[in-house]
Coordinates of C-alpha atoms in Angstrom, one line a residue:
Chain C
M235 CA -16.3 78.1 47.7
H236 CA -12.8 77.3 49.0
L237 CA -14.2 75.3 51.8
S238 CA -16.4 73.2 49.6
A239 CA -13.6 72.5 47.2
N240 CA -11.5 71.1 50.0
N241 CA -14.4 69.1 51.2
A242 CA -14.8 67.5 47.7
I243 CA -11.1 66.5 47.7
N244 CA -11.2 65.1 51.2
K245 CA -14.3 63.1 50.3
Q246 CA -12.3 61.0 47.7
N247 CA -12.7 57.8 49.7
G248 CA -12.7 55.2 46.8
G249 CA -9.0 55.3 46.1
V250 CA -8.1 52.0 47.7
S251 CA -11.1 50.3 46.0
L252 CA -10.1 51.7 42.7
A253 CA -6.5 50.6 43.1
T254 CA -7.7 47.1 44.1
A255 CA -10.1 46.9 41.2
L256 CA -7.4 48.0 38.8
I257 CA -4.9 45.5 40.1
L258 CA -7.5 42.7 39.9
L259 CA -8.4 43.8 36.4
L260 CA -4.7 43.8 35.4
C261 CA -4.2 40.3 36.7
T262 CA -7.3 39.0 35.0
S263 CA -6.2 40.7 31.8
L264 CA -2.8 39.1 32.0
V265 CA -4.2 35.7 32.5
V266 CA -6.8 36.2 29.8
M267 CA -4.1 37.4 27.4
Y268 CA -1.8 34.5 28.1
A269 CA -4.7 32.1 27.6
A270 CA -5.6 33.9 24.4
K271 CA -2.1 33.6 23.2
Q272 CA -2.2 29.8 23.8
A273 CA -5.6 29.7 22.1
V274 CA -4.2 31.5 19.1
L275 CA -1.3 29.0 19.1
E276 CA -3.7 26.1 19.2
Q277 CA -5.7 27.6 16.4
A278 CA -2.5 27.9 14.4
I279 CA -1.7 24.2 15.0
T280 CA -5.2 23.2 14.0
G281 CA -5.0 25.4 11.0
N282 CA -1.7 23.8 10.0
Q283 CA -3.3 20.4 10.3
Y284 CA -6.2 21.4 8.2
R285 CA -3.9 22.7 5.5
Y286 CA -1.8 19.6 5.7
Y287 CA -4.8 17.4 5.1
S288 CA -6.1 19.6 2.4
A289 CA -2.8 19.5 0.5
F290 CA -2.5 15.8 1.2
A291 CA -5.9 15.0 -0.3
Q292 CA -5.1 17.0 -3.4
A293 CA -1.8 15.2 -3.8
E294 CA -3.5 11.9 -3.5
A295 CA -6.0 13.0 -6.2
G296 CA -2.9 13.8 -8.3
L297 CA -1.6 10.2 -7.9
N298 CA -4.9 8.7 -8.9
Q299 CA -5.4 10.9 -12.0
A300 CA -1.8 10.4 -13.1
L301 CA -2.3 6.7 -12.9
A302 CA -5.4 6.9 -15.0
A303 CA -3.4 9.0 -17.5
Y304 CA -0.6 6.5 -17.5
K305 CA -3.0 3.8 -18.4
N306 CA -4.0 5.9 -21.3
N307 CA -0.4 6.0 -22.3
A308 CA 0.4 9.6 -21.2
T309 CA 3.9 9.4 -19.7
D310 CA 4.4 13.0 -18.8
A311 CA 2.4 16.0 -17.9
P312 CA 2.9 19.7 -17.7
C313 CA 3.3 20.9 -14.2
E314 CA 3.8 24.2 -12.5
L315 CA 2.8 24.3 -9.0
N316 CA 3.7 27.8 -7.9
N317 CA 1.3 29.4 -10.4
K318 CA -1.2 26.8 -9.4
V319 CA -1.3 25.7 -13.0
S320 CA -2.7 22.4 -12.8
W321 CA -2.9 19.3 -14.6
I322 CA -6.3 17.9 -15.4
N323 CA -7.9 21.0 -13.9
Q324 CA -7.0 20.2 -10.3
T325 CA -4.8 22.0 -7.9
F326 CA -2.0 19.4 -7.9
C327 CA 0.9 18.7 -10.1
A328 CA 1.7 15.2 -11.1
Q329 CA 4.5 13.9 -13.2
I330 CA 5.4 10.4 -14.3
S331 CA 8.8 9.3 -14.9
Q332 CA 9.2 5.9 -16.6
Q333 CA 12.4 3.9 -16.5
S334 CA 13.6 0.4 -17.0
L335 CA 14.9 -1.1 -13.8
N336 CA 16.3 -4.7 -13.7
G337 CA 14.5 -5.4 -17.0
Q338 CA 11.1 -4.2 -15.8
T339 CA 9.3 -1.1 -16.9
I340 CA 8.7 0.9 -13.8
A341 CA 7.2 4.4 -13.5
E342 CA 7.1 6.7 -10.6
I343 CA 4.3 9.2 -10.1
N344 CA 5.3 12.2 -8.3
A345 CA 2.4 14.3 -7.1
K346 CA 2.7 17.7 -5.4
A347 CA 0.1 19.8 -3.9
S348 CA -0.1 22.9 -1.7
S349 CA -2.7 24.3 0.5
D350 CA -4.5 27.4 -0.7
D351 CA -2.1 29.7 1.2
K352 CA 0.9 27.7 0.0
T353 CA 2.1 27.0 3.6
A354 CA 1.5 23.3 3.5
N355 CA 3.3 21.4 0.7
I356 CA 2.9 17.7 0.2
E357 CA 4.8 15.5 -2.2
L358 CA 3.7 12.0 -2.6
H359 CA 5.3 9.2 -4.7
Q360 CA 3.8 6.1 -6.0
T361 CA 5.6 3.4 -8.0
I362 CA 3.5 1.9 -10.7
G363 CA 4.5 -0.9 -12.8
F364 CA 3.6 -3.2 -15.4
S365 CA 3.0 -6.6 -14.0
P366 CA 3.8 -9.0 -16.7
W367 CA 2.3 -12.4 -17.2
L368 CA 5.4 -14.2 -18.3
A369 CA 8.4 -14.5 -15.9
N370 CA 10.9 -14.9 -18.7
S371 CA 10.9 -13.2 -22.0
S372 CA 9.6 -16.4 -23.6
P373 CA 9.8 -20.1 -22.7
A374 CA 12.8 -21.8 -24.1
A375 CA 11.1 -24.5 -26.2
A376 CA 7.9 -25.1 -28.0
L377 CA 7.1 -28.1 -25.9
I378 CA 8.0 -28.3 -22.2
V379 CA 6.9 -31.1 -20.0
A380 CA 7.6 -31.4 -16.3
G381 CA 7.3 -35.2 -16.5
K382 CA 7.1 -37.9 -19.1
L383 CA 6.1 -37.1 -22.7
N384 CA 4.2 -39.6 -24.7
A385 CA 3.1 -38.5 -28.1
E386 CA 1.1 -40.9 -30.3
T387 CA 0.4 -38.0 -32.6
P388 CA 3.2 -37.2 -35.0
L389 CA 4.6 -33.8 -34.0
Q390 CA 6.1 -31.2 -36.3
I391 CA 8.1 -28.8 -34.2
A392 CA 9.7 -25.5 -35.2
V393 CA 12.6 -25.2 -32.8
N394 CA 13.7 -22.3 -30.7
P395 CA 17.0 -21.6 -32.4
N396 CA 18.6 -20.3 -29.2
G397 CA 16.8 -22.6 -26.7
G398 CA 19.8 -24.2 -25.3
G399 CA 21.9 -21.1 -25.4
I400 CA 23.0 -18.8 -28.2
G401 CA 22.7 -20.8 -31.4
V402 CA 21.8 -24.1 -29.7
P403 CA 18.3 -25.1 -30.8
V404 CA 15.8 -26.9 -28.6
S405 CA 12.6 -28.5 -29.7
I406 CA 11.3 -30.3 -26.6
W407 CA 12.4 -29.9 -23.0
S408 CA 11.3 -32.6 -20.6
R409 CA 12.0 -33.7 -17.1
D410 CA 11.5 -37.3 -17.9
T411 CA 11.7 -39.5 -21.0
I412 CA 10.3 -38.6 -24.3
N413 CA 8.4 -41.1 -26.4
L414 CA 7.6 -39.8 -29.8
N415 CA 5.8 -41.1 -32.9
S416 CA 8.5 -42.0 -35.3
A417 CA 7.0 -39.7 -37.9
S418 CA 7.7 -36.6 -35.9
L419 CA 9.7 -33.9 -37.6
R420 CA 11.6 -30.8 -36.7
C421 CA 12.6 -27.8 -38.7
Q422 CA 12.7 -24.0 -38.7
A423 CA 9.5 -22.0 -38.5
L424 CA 9.6 -20.9 -42.1
D425 CA 10.0 -24.5 -43.3
L426 CA 7.0 -25.5 -41.3
T427 CA 5.0 -22.7 -42.8
N428 CA 6.0 -23.8 -46.2
Q429 CA 5.1 -27.4 -45.6
N430 CA 8.8 -28.2 -45.9
C431 CA 9.5 -29.7 -42.6
S432 CA 11.5 -32.9 -43.2
N433 CA 14.1 -33.5 -40.5
P434 CA 13.4 -36.5 -38.2
L435 CA 13.0 -35.4 -34.7
A436 CA 13.3 -38.5 -32.6
S437 CA 17.0 -38.9 -32.8
D438 CA 18.0 -35.3 -32.8
L439 CA 20.2 -33.7 -30.2
D440 CA 17.7 -30.9 -29.6
L441 CA 15.5 -33.0 -27.4
V442 CA 16.4 -32.1 -23.9
Q443 CA 15.1 -34.9 -21.7
N444 CA 15.7 -36.2 -18.1
V445 CA 16.8 -32.8 -17.1
G446 CA 15.5 -33.1 -13.5
N447 CA 16.1 -29.9 -11.8
H448 CA 16.4 -27.5 -14.7
F449 CA 13.0 -26.2 -13.8
P450 CA 12.0 -27.3 -10.3
D451 CA 8.7 -25.6 -10.7
L452 CA 7.4 -25.2 -14.2
F453 CA 4.8 -22.7 -13.1
T454 CA 7.5 -20.5 -11.6
Y455 CA 9.6 -20.8 -14.7
L456 CA 6.6 -19.6 -16.8
F457 CA 4.9 -17.1 -14.7
G458 CA 7.1 -16.2 -11.7
Y459 CA 4.7 -17.5 -9.1
R460 CA 5.2 -20.8 -7.3
S461 CA 2.7 -23.4 -8.3
N462 CA 1.2 -23.2 -4.8
Q463 CA 0.6 -19.5 -5.5
A464 CA -1.2 -20.2 -8.8
N465 CA -4.1 -18.2 -7.5
W466 CA -2.0 -15.1 -7.9
L467 CA -2.0 -15.7 -11.6
K468 CA -5.6 -16.8 -11.6
E469 CA -6.5 -13.4 -10.1
K470 CA -5.0 -11.7 -13.1
A471 CA -6.7 -13.9 -15.6
K472 CA -10.1 -14.0 -17.3
L473 CA -11.9 -17.0 -15.8
I474 CA -13.7 -19.2 -18.2
K475 CA -15.4 -22.6 -18.2
P476 CA -14.3 -25.4 -20.6
E477 CA -17.3 -24.9 -22.8
Q478 CA -16.3 -21.3 -23.4
C479 CA -13.1 -22.4 -25.1
Q480 CA -15.0 -22.3 -28.4
T481 CA -15.3 -18.5 -28.2
L482 CA -11.6 -17.8 -27.6
N483 CA -11.3 -16.2 -31.0
Q484 CA -12.9 -13.1 -29.5
G485 CA -10.1 -11.6 -27.5
G486 CA -6.6 -12.1 -26.5
G487 CA -5.0 -12.2 -23.1
L488 CA -4.7 -14.6 -20.2
Y489 CA -7.4 -17.1 -19.7
W490 CA -7.8 -19.5 -16.8
V491 CA -10.0 -22.5 -17.7
E492 CA -11.5 -24.5 -14.9
G493 CA -14.5 -26.8 -14.6
S494 CA -15.7 -30.1 -15.9
G495 CA -15.5 -31.2 -19.5
S496 CA -12.9 -30.7 -22.2
C497 CA -11.7 -27.4 -23.6
V498 CA -12.4 -27.8 -27.2
I499 CA -10.6 -25.3 -29.4
D500 CA -11.2 -24.4 -32.9
Q501 CA -9.4 -21.1 -33.0
A502 CA -7.8 -19.2 -30.2
G503 CA -5.7 -16.2 -30.7
K504 CA -5.7 -14.7 -34.2
S505 CA -2.7 -13.2 -35.9
D506 CA -4.3 -11.6 -38.9
Q507 CA -5.8 -8.6 -37.2
L508 CA -3.6 -5.9 -35.7
D509 CA -5.0 -3.1 -33.7
S510 CA -4.2 0.6 -34.4
N511 CA -1.0 0.4 -32.3
G512 CA 0.2 -2.5 -34.5
F513 CA -0.4 -5.0 -31.8
D514 CA -2.1 -8.3 -32.1
P515 CA -4.6 -8.2 -29.3
Q516 CA -5.6 -11.8 -29.8
V517 CA -2.5 -13.7 -28.6
V518 CA -3.6 -15.9 -25.7
I519 CA -2.1 -17.5 -22.7
L520 CA -4.3 -20.4 -21.7
V521 CA -4.0 -22.1 -18.4
L522 CA -6.1 -25.3 -18.2
N523 CA -6.5 -26.3 -14.7
N524 CA -7.2 -30.1 -14.7
V525 CA -9.0 -29.6 -18.0
P526 CA -8.2 -31.8 -21.0
L527 CA -7.5 -30.1 -24.2
Q528 CA -9.1 -31.1 -27.5
L529 CA -7.9 -29.5 -30.7
K530 CA -10.4 -29.7 -33.6
A531 CA -9.3 -30.4 -37.1
N532 CA -7.2 -27.5 -38.6
S533 CA -7.5 -25.7 -35.3
Q534 CA -5.0 -23.0 -34.4
I535 CA -3.9 -21.5 -31.1
V536 CA -1.8 -18.4 -31.2
G537 CA -0.1 -18.1 -27.9
Y538 CA 0.9 -20.3 -25.0
V539 CA -1.0 -23.2 -23.5
L540 CA -0.2 -24.6 -20.0
L541 CA -1.9 -27.8 -18.9
F542 CA -1.8 -27.4 -15.1
G543 CA -3.1 -29.4 -12.3
D544 CA -2.6 -32.7 -10.4
Q545 CA -4.1 -35.1 -13.0
S546 CA -1.4 -37.2 -14.6
P547 CA -1.0 -37.8 -17.4
Q548 CA -2.6 -34.7 -18.8
Q549 CA -4.4 -35.3 -22.1
I550 CA -4.4 -33.6 -25.4
N551 CA -6.6 -35.1 -28.1
I552 CA -6.0 -34.0 -31.6
E553 CA -8.2 -34.1 -34.6
N554 CA -6.3 -33.7 -37.8
N555 CA -3.8 -30.9 -38.5
A556 CA -3.9 -28.9 -35.3
S557 CA -1.3 -26.2 -34.7
I558 CA -0.1 -24.2 -31.7
L559 CA 2.0 -21.1 -32.6
G560 CA 3.8 -20.3 -29.4
G561 CA 4.3 -23.1 -27.0
L562 CA 2.7 -26.0 -25.2
F563 CA 3.5 -26.8 -21.6
S564 CA 2.5 -29.4 -19.0
N565 CA 3.3 -29.6 -15.3
Q566 CA 2.6 -33.3 -15.3
N567 CA 3.2 -36.2 -17.6
L568 CA 1.7 -35.5 -21.0
S569 CA -0.1 -37.6 -23.5
I570 CA -0.7 -36.3 -27.0
N571 CA -3.2 -38.6 -28.7
Q572 CA -4.9 -39.2 -32.0
G573 CA -4.9 -37.1 -35.1
N574 CA -2.4 -37.1 -37.9
S575 CA -0.3 -34.1 -36.9
L576 CA 0.3 -31.5 -34.3
K577 CA 2.4 -28.5 -35.4
L578 CA 4.2 -26.7 -32.6
V579 CA 5.9 -23.5 -33.6
W580 CA 8.2 -21.9 -31.1
S581 CA 7.4 -18.2 -31.1
D582 CA 8.3 -15.4 -28.8
Y583 CA 5.2 -13.4 -28.1
S584 CA 6.4 -11.9 -24.9
A585 CA 7.0 -8.5 -26.6
I586 CA 3.4 -8.5 -27.8
L587 CA 1.8 -9.9 -24.7
E588 CA 3.7 -7.7 -22.3
H589 CA 3.9 -4.5 -24.1
P590 CA 2.4 -1.7 -22.0
N591 CA 0.4 -0.5 -25.0
N592 CA -1.2 -3.8 -25.7
P593 CA -4.8 -3.4 -24.5
S594 CA -4.8 -7.0 -23.3
N595 CA -1.5 -7.0 -21.6
G596 CA -0.6 -7.8 -18.0
A597 CA -2.0 -5.3 -15.6
I598 CA -0.6 -1.8 -15.3
G599 CA -1.2 -0.8 -11.8
L600 CA 0.0 0.3 -8.4
L601 CA 2.9 -1.8 -7.2
A602 CA 2.1 -2.8 -3.6
G603 CA 4.8 -1.2 -1.5
G604 CA 5.4 1.8 -3.8
W605 CA 3.7 4.6 -1.8
R606 CA 5.7 7.1 0.2
D607 CA 5.2 10.6 1.5
F608 CA 8.8 11.4 2.4
Chain W
M46 CA -13.6 75.8 61.6
Q47 CA -12.2 73.1 59.3
L48 CA -11.6 70.7 62.1
S49 CA -15.0 71.2 63.5
R50 CA -16.3 70.0 60.1
Q51 CA -14.3 66.7 60.2
L52 CA -17.2 64.8 61.7
G53 CA -16.2 61.3 60.3
F54 CA -18.8 58.9 58.9
S55 CA -21.8 58.0 60.6
L56 CA -22.3 54.4 61.5
L57 CA -24.9 54.0 58.8
E58 CA -22.6 55.5 56.1
L59 CA -19.8 53.2 57.3
L60 CA -22.0 50.1 57.2
I61 CA -23.4 50.9 53.8
S62 CA -20.0 51.7 52.3
L63 CA -18.4 48.5 53.8
T64 CA -21.3 46.4 52.5
L65 CA -21.1 48.0 49.0
G66 CA -17.3 47.6 49.0
F67 CA -17.6 44.0 50.2
I68 CA -20.1 43.2 47.5
I69 CA -18.1 44.8 44.8
S70 CA -14.8 43.3 45.8
T71 CA -16.3 39.9 46.2
A72 CA -17.7 40.1 42.7
A73 CA -14.4 41.3 41.3
I74 CA -12.4 38.6 43.1
S75 CA -14.8 35.9 42.1
L76 CA -14.7 37.1 38.6
F77 CA -11.0 37.0 38.7
I78 CA -10.9 33.5 40.2
N79 CA -13.4 32.2 37.7
T80 CA -11.6 33.7 34.8
A81 CA -8.3 32.4 36.1
N82 CA -9.7 29.0 36.7
S83 CA -11.3 28.6 33.4
D84 CA -8.1 29.9 31.7
F85 CA -6.0 27.5 33.6
H86 CA -8.4 24.7 32.7
Q87 CA -8.3 25.8 29.1
L88 CA -4.5 25.9 29.2
K89 CA -4.3 22.4 30.6
T90 CA -6.7 21.1 28.0
M91 CA -4.8 22.7 25.3
R92 CA -1.6 21.3 26.6
L93 CA -3.1 17.8 26.6
N94 CA -4.7 18.5 23.2
Q95 CA -1.5 19.6 21.6
E96 CA 0.5 16.7 23.0
L97 CA -2.0 14.0 22.0
R98 CA -2.7 15.4 18.6
G99 CA 0.9 15.7 17.9
I100 CA 1.4 12.0 18.8
M101 CA -1.6 11.0 16.7
L102 CA -0.4 12.8 13.7
L103 CA 3.0 11.3 14.0
M104 CA 1.6 7.8 14.3
V105 CA -0.8 8.2 11.4
R106 CA 1.9 9.5 9.1
E107 CA 4.4 6.9 9.9
I108 CA 2.1 3.9 9.9
R109 CA 0.5 4.9 6.7
R110 CA 3.7 4.4 4.8
A111 CA 4.5 1.0 6.3
G112 CA 5.8 -1.5 3.8
Y113 CA 7.4 1.1 1.4
L114 CA 10.1 -0.3 -0.8
D115 CA 12.0 1.8 -3.3
P116 CA 11.3 1.3 -7.1
A117 CA 14.5 -0.6 -7.8
G118 CA 13.6 -3.1 -5.1
L119 CA 10.1 -3.4 -6.4
S120 CA 11.3 -4.1 -9.9
L121 CA 13.2 -7.1 -8.7
L122 CA 10.0 -8.5 -7.1
I123 CA 7.9 -8.4 -10.3
G124 CA 7.3 -11.9 -11.5
S125 CA 9.9 -13.3 -9.1
G126 CA 7.5 -15.0 -6.7
E127 CA 9.4 -13.2 -3.8
W128 CA 7.8 -11.1 -1.1
N129 CA 8.3 -7.5 -0.5
P130 CA 11.0 -7.7 2.3
F131 CA 9.3 -4.8 4.1
I132 CA 6.1 -6.7 4.4
Y133 CA 7.0 -10.3 4.7
D134 CA 10.0 -11.9 6.2
T135 CA 10.5 -15.2 4.2
N136 CA 13.3 -16.4 6.4
N137 CA 11.3 -16.3 9.5
N138 CA 7.9 -16.8 7.8
K139 CA 6.2 -13.8 9.4
L140 CA 4.5 -10.6 8.4
L141 CA 6.5 -7.6 9.3
F142 CA 3.4 -5.5 9.8
S143 CA 1.9 -6.8 13.0
L144 CA -0.3 -5.8 15.9
E145 CA 0.2 -7.2 19.3
K146 CA -1.3 -7.1 22.8
I147 CA 1.2 -6.3 25.6
D148 CA 0.8 -5.7 29.3
N149 CA -2.4 -7.9 29.3
S150 CA -4.2 -5.4 27.2
P151 CA -7.6 -6.6 25.7
T152 CA -6.9 -4.7 22.6
Y153 CA -3.9 -4.3 20.3
N154 CA -1.7 -1.7 21.9
C155 CA 1.6 -2.3 20.1
I156 CA 2.1 -1.9 16.3
L157 CA 5.2 -3.0 14.4
F158 CA 6.1 -2.2 10.9
T159 CA 9.0 -1.5 8.6
S160 CA 9.6 0.9 5.7
D161 CA 12.4 1.7 3.4
Q162 CA 13.3 5.1 4.9
N163 CA 16.7 5.3 3.3
T164 CA 15.4 4.0 -0.1
N165 CA 18.1 1.6 -0.6
G166 CA 15.8 -1.4 -1.4
R167 CA 17.1 -3.4 1.6
L168 CA 15.6 -3.9 5.0
D169 CA 18.2 -2.5 7.3
E170 CA 18.6 -2.9 11.0
D171 CA 17.4 0.7 11.6
E172 CA 14.2 0.4 9.6
Y173 CA 12.0 -1.3 12.2
F174 CA 9.5 1.0 13.7
G175 CA 6.6 0.8 16.1
Y176 CA 4.4 2.4 18.7
Q177 CA 3.1 1.0 21.9
R178 CA 1.6 2.0 25.3
R179 CA 3.9 1.2 28.2
Y180 CA 3.9 1.6 32.0
D181 CA 6.6 3.9 33.3
S182 CA 7.8 2.6 36.6
R183 CA 9.5 5.8 37.6
T184 CA 6.5 8.1 37.3
K185 CA 3.9 5.3 37.7
N186 CA 2.2 6.7 34.6
Y187 CA 1.5 5.2 31.2
T188 CA 3.2 6.6 28.1
V189 CA 3.3 6.2 24.4
K190 CA 6.6 4.9 23.2
I191 CA 8.0 5.0 19.7
G192 CA 10.1 2.2 18.4
A193 CA 13.0 4.2 17.2
K194 CA 14.5 2.4 14.3
T195 CA 15.4 -0.9 15.8
A196 CA 12.0 -2.1 17.2
T197 CA 12.1 -5.7 16.0
S198 CA 9.5 -6.7 18.6
C199 CA 7.3 -5.1 21.2
N200 CA 9.8 -6.0 23.9
S201 CA 13.1 -5.5 22.3
G202 CA 14.9 -2.7 20.4
N203 CA 15.1 0.9 21.3
W204 CA 11.8 2.3 22.5
E205 CA 11.5 5.9 23.6
S206 CA 8.7 7.9 25.2
I207 CA 7.1 10.5 23.0
S208 CA 4.5 11.6 25.5
D209 CA 5.7 13.4 28.6
E210 CA 5.2 10.9 31.3
N211 CA 5.7 13.5 34.0
T212 CA 2.6 15.5 33.0
I213 CA 0.5 13.1 30.9
S214 CA -0.7 9.6 31.4
I215 CA -2.1 7.6 28.6
N216 CA -5.3 5.7 29.3
E217 CA -5.6 4.0 26.0
L218 CA -3.7 3.4 22.9
S219 CA -5.3 0.8 20.7
F220 CA -5.1 -0.1 17.0
I221 CA -8.1 -1.7 15.5
P222 CA -7.6 -3.3 12.1
Y223 CA -10.3 -3.4 9.4
P224 CA -9.3 -5.4 6.4
Q225 CA -10.5 -4.7 2.9
R226 CA -9.6 -7.1 0.2
L227 CA -8.8 -5.6 -3.1
G228 CA -11.3 -6.9 -5.7
Q229 CA -10.3 -10.2 -7.0
Q230 CA -6.9 -10.0 -5.4
Q231 CA -7.5 -12.2 -2.4
H232 CA -3.9 -12.1 -1.2
L233 CA -3.6 -8.3 -1.0
L234 CA -5.1 -6.5 1.9
H235 CA -5.8 -2.8 2.3
C236 CA -5.8 -2.6 6.0
N237 CA -7.7 0.3 7.6
I238 CA -6.4 0.9 11.1
E239 CA -8.4 2.8 13.6
I240 CA -6.3 4.4 16.3
H241 CA -7.7 5.3 19.7
L242 CA -5.7 7.5 21.9
S243 CA -6.8 8.9 25.2
G244 CA -4.9 10.5 28.1
Y245 CA -5.2 12.8 31.1
L246 CA -3.1 15.2 33.0
V247 CA -1.3 13.7 35.9
N248 CA -1.8 16.6 38.2
D249 CA -5.4 17.1 37.2
P250 CA -7.1 13.8 36.1
S251 CA -10.3 15.7 35.4
V252 CA -8.6 17.1 32.3
S253 CA -8.8 14.3 29.8
L254 CA -9.0 13.8 26.1
N255 CA -10.1 11.0 23.7
L256 CA -8.9 11.0 20.1
S257 CA -9.6 8.6 17.4
Q258 CA -8.5 8.5 13.8
S259 CA -8.6 5.9 11.1
L260 CA -6.0 5.6 8.4
N261 CA -5.6 3.5 5.3
L262 CA -2.4 1.7 4.8
R263 CA -1.2 2.9 1.4
N264 CA 1.0 -0.1 0.8
P265 CA -1.2 -3.2 0.7
I266 CA -0.2 -6.0 3.0
Y267 CA 0.5 -9.4 1.5
D268 CA -1.3 -12.2 3.0
P269 CA 0.6 -15.4 2.0
S270 CA -1.7 -17.7 3.9
G271 CA -4.9 -16.2 2.7
N272 CA -5.9 -15.9 6.3
A273 CA -5.0 -12.3 6.9
P274 CA -3.2 -12.8 10.2
I275 CA -3.2 -9.2 11.2
C276 CA -6.4 -8.0 9.8
Q277 CA -8.9 -10.5 11.1

């Protein structure tokens, strides 16, 4: 027995092989473990990216939905990100803060979102604004002509009481000379409404003529775009053909009239119907691009009319007793022909036209350049 | 008695055990070498992967916000007829978001843009950014460079490498623009930029990686001429 036990021990010949194999195994394990560690690291990086994109997409959804809500006149929203309480049933949190900056209504949407495990947090901002149609609160006079004005038709003009500065009235503002029918009158708006307009206009001091550079570009003065950027305004407008001018009593807002023929108007803009917010949705801004204007008998336009284009002089033909409550503008010489009377009442509709709650106002939308993720 | 039993191995035993040992150790060593090789390869790939993905993510995030202007600055633009100073330089009449071809590249390999990082509403000297692919004469490799804050053109300003030119060479960095006009708004462009980035390891060119990602510029680019100079 003793001998055989010794024999068994002495026959342990695999020791070196075992040691070699163990060493190789150890080395392999080390390498594999190191690589595995790197793989885990890479997985973590990929996971981070995934969570970043997931949170990012949710935050962007927040921006979009907040904008939609803003358009529906919701200016603030409850928001509690940590409990994943959400706004509009999504996993983001969006708040809108509205402020007035440099005379403009500006709002900033702030949308936050987290990944499911809360490790990736994204905060996006988007400035939105209300892009107004008029560059200034309202044009300074009821009739502004960037050229010579020739009015055969007797005009009755309700002045802008502050057109030339506080307390300095202005009736007509022109870059060149003004030739008026001698029967033209000026008065305050109320007198005109009461058929009590009696002051002669031709000799008054409130005709501002030959002013040259006061408005180097009437289009810019009115709308903020240079006249060679008129397409920018056109893009915001409802485009109609001259023959559609007859149906302008069916909705307010900005219209761009282009095509052949005259724009014949019976009624445009309507002041007797206010919507539920108390706004008159019918006030119009009409831009007639090389289209002559014809005002039918007893016609009325509530809003602003710009005769725009390169034809000179631009023409307005009046049947009897037409009126424009707002303002009439021309970027060329202007001839106002025929008819026994054109009433021009200076009115400031900017508050109505530009109020964010007016359904036919200038566009509320994303302001280009307002997105940031930092 | 014991000595007389130490007879040693027979030749046959020795040959068999040597052969078996040889086979086993060969298998073990080759397993080790294969594992190590594949792990090294994997490590190199991951190294390249991490580096290129990091660069891609950085580029996407920065380019996406090009043209940002803070709300106070934007409010001044409304109705003024002026351009966003982070998109269009009226004094020099040029778009500040531009793609260029440098080093005789057939594709756009340099991008320049600005954004209002300090939200002060003004384009400051340190708000010009960019990315480009450049030859590094010291290492003779190509690298991705970032225009750190003062990159007013592809050839001037402070450009720094963000890829490690000692270990990685960049085969391709290209920016491919796809314009989308926004509805009726013919002068506003939403540019989609597709970025292609590919590189390889300097000490093992067989380890290479191609990445591509497209991004949508969140701040639309004005197009004063109507011709979309960068997005055609």
